[in-house]
Structures are given as C-alpha cells and as structure tokens.
XYZ file of C-alpha atoms in Angstrom:
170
model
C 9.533 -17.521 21.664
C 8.792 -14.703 24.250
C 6.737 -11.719 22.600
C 6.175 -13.093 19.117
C 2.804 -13.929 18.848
C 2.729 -15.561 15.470
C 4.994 -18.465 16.775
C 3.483 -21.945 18.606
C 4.881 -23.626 21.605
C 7.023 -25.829 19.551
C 8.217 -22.692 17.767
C 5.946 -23.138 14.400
C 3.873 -20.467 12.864
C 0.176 -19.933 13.822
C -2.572 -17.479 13.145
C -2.958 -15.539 16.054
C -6.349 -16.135 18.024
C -8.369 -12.462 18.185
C -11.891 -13.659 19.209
C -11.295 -12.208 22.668
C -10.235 -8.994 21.011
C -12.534 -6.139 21.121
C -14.342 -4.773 17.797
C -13.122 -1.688 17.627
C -13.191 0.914 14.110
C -9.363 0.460 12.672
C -7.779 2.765 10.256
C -4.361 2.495 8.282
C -2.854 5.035 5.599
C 0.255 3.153 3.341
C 2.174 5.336 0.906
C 4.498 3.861 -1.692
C 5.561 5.115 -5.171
C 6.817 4.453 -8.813
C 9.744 6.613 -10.449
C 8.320 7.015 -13.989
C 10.478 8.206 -17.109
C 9.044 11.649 -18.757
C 7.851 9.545 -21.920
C 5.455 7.757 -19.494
C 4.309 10.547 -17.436
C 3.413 12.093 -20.407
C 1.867 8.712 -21.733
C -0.060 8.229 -18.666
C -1.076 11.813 -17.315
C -2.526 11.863 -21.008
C -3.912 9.003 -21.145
C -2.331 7.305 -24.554
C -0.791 4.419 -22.483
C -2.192 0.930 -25.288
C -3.355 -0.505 -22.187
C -5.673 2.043 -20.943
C -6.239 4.222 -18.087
C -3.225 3.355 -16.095
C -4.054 4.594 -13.034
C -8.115 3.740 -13.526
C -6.616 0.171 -13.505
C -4.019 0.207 -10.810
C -6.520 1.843 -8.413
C -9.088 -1.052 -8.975
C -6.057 -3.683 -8.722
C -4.936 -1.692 -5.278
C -8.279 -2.231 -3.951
C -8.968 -5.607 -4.902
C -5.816 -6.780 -3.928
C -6.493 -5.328 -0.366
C -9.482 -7.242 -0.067
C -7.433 -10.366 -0.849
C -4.709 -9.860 1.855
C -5.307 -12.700 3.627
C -4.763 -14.757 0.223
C -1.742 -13.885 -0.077
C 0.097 -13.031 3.754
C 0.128 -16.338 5.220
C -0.654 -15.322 9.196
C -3.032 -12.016 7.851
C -6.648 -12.827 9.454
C -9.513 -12.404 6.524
C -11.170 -8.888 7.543
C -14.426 -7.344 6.709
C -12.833 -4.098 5.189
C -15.384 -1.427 5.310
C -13.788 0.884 2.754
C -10.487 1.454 0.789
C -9.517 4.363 -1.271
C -6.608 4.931 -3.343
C -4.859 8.699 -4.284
C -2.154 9.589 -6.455
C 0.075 12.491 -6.847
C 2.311 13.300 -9.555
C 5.965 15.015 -8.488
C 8.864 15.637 -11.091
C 12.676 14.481 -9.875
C 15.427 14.757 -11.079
C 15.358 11.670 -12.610
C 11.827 11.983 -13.937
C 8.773 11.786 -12.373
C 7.131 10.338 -9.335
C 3.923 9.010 -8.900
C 3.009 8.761 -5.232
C 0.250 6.769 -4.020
C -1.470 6.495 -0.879
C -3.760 3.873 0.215
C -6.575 4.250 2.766
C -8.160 0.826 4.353
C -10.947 1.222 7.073
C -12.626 -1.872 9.042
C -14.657 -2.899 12.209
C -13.608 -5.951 14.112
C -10.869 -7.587 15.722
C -7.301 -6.186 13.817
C -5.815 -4.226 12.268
C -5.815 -3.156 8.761
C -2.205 -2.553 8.163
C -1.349 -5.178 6.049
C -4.404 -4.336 3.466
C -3.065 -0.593 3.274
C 0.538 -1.748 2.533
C -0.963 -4.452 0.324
C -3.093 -1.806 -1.610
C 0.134 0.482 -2.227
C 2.425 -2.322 -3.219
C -0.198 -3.759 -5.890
C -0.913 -0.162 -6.974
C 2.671 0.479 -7.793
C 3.241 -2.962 -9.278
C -0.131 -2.260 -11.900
C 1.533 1.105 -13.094
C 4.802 -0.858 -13.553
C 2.891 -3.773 -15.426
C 0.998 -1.793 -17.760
C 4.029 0.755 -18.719
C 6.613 -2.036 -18.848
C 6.964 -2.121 -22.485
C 7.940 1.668 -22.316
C 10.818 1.121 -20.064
C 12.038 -1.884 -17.121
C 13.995 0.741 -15.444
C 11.072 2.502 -13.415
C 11.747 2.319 -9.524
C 9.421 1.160 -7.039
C 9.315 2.383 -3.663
C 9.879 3.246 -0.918
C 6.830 1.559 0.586
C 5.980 2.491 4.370
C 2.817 2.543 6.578
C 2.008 6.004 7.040
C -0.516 5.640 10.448
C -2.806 3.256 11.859
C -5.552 3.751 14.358
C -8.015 1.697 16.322
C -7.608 -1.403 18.890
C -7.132 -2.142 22.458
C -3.475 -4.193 22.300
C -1.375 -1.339 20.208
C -0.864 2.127 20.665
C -2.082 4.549 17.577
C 1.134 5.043 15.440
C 1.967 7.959 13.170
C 5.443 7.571 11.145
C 8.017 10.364 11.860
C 8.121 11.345 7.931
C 11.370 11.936 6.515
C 12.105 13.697 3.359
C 12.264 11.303 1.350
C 9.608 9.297 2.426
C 7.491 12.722 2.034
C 3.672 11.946 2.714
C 1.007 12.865 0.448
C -1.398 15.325 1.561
C-alpha cells in the first residue's frame, strides 16, 4: 500500500505502532468558524442566549472533546494532552457575523496533536450551532483547517500558507 502507514499487509486498517518514536513536545493550532445571523450575535455577545453562555459552553465542549479524540477517530492514538486552549473572535460579513475560533492542543510523547486541535475547532463550532439552533438552521460552519503543527522526528514543522478567506486569528 506503499507510503500509507495506516494500512496492513493485507491492505486493512491498523493503528500505527509509535513506541520507537521519540517523545518529543508537539504543538498544533486549528481554526474553524460559524457564520452567525445579527439576532444571534447580538444574543450571544450579550449573553441572553436561554441556554447560557454560549461560548462558556462551546469552549468547555472544544476541550473535552479534544481529550476524547481517540474516541471518536478510529486510527487517532490516545495522547496525554498537556494543555488545550480555545479563542474566539467576532468579525461582521456581509452576511452577518463570524465567529472565528482557534484551538490550541499541546502534548509530550510519541504524535502529533493535530487531530485534537481540529477536533477542538469542529466541536467548538458545532456547540455554538447547537445551542443557537432554535434561532436559526441556516448558520454556516466552516471552513475548518489546521493552522500549524510543531514537534516530532518523522514530519517536517508545517505552517498553512493562509489565504483570505481562511484568514487566521491573531
């Protein structure tokens, strides 16, 4: 199956062995984002939302859901994450506004943590749609994108070539 490493022999899927990897500190940064209509930025950045703080919530879900990766991405090895953090920023659009969020998941050990960032955004985004639902099914998620990753012995460092509309958070 040449250089895909997630495939057997016989061509089946396996979890990758890493115990002759290196521990080595590993970083990832994931963006993603939610186009919001005015009545729930206004709901939300004011905090009158029924369900609560919004983004209180969908921060805890980001980072819980990062440390349950491996639950849910069948070949994703269970990591030791050492810290995540979760920002927003608000930006109005034409068609409303945007709430961008980028995820930051940090580990020690033997891969990478790309998966948990990108699982942290995606969850994040999917909490803000879940609790502002009843307000309106049209919101937009996306795009979601791993911003950088550092760390390891096997992969270069990467850093995405941001276009403008993938625009990264500061």
């Amino acid at each position: 199956m040449g250089d895909l490493t997630h495939f057997n022999e016989q061509g089946r899927a396996k979890m990758v062995d890493v115990s002759a990897k290196p521990e080595t500190t590993r970083t990832a940064v994931a963006q993603s984002s939610i186009l919001l209509n005015d009545e729930i930025y206004e709901l939300v950045t004011n905090q009158k939302m029924k369900k609560g703080d919004v983004l209180a919530v969908a921060q805890v879900a980001g980072i819980m859901a990062s440390k349950n990766t491996s639950n849910i991405i069948p070949m994703c090895h269970p990591i030791a994450l050492q810290g995540v953090n979760i920002a927003f920023e608000w930006e109005k659009e034409e068609q409303g506004y945007r709430l961008r969020i980028k995820t930051e998941a940090k580990t020690k050990g033997s891969t990478g943590v790309e998966m948990e960032a990108l699982t942290a955004a995606s969850v994040t985004a999917l909490t803000v749609y879940d609790m502002c639902k009843a307000i309106d099914k049209g919101m937009v998620i996306g795009p979601t994108f791993l911003v950088e990753k550092t760390g390891g012995v096997s992969s270069n460092d990467y850093k995405r070539q941001v276009k403008q509309t993938d625009r990264e958070l500061s």
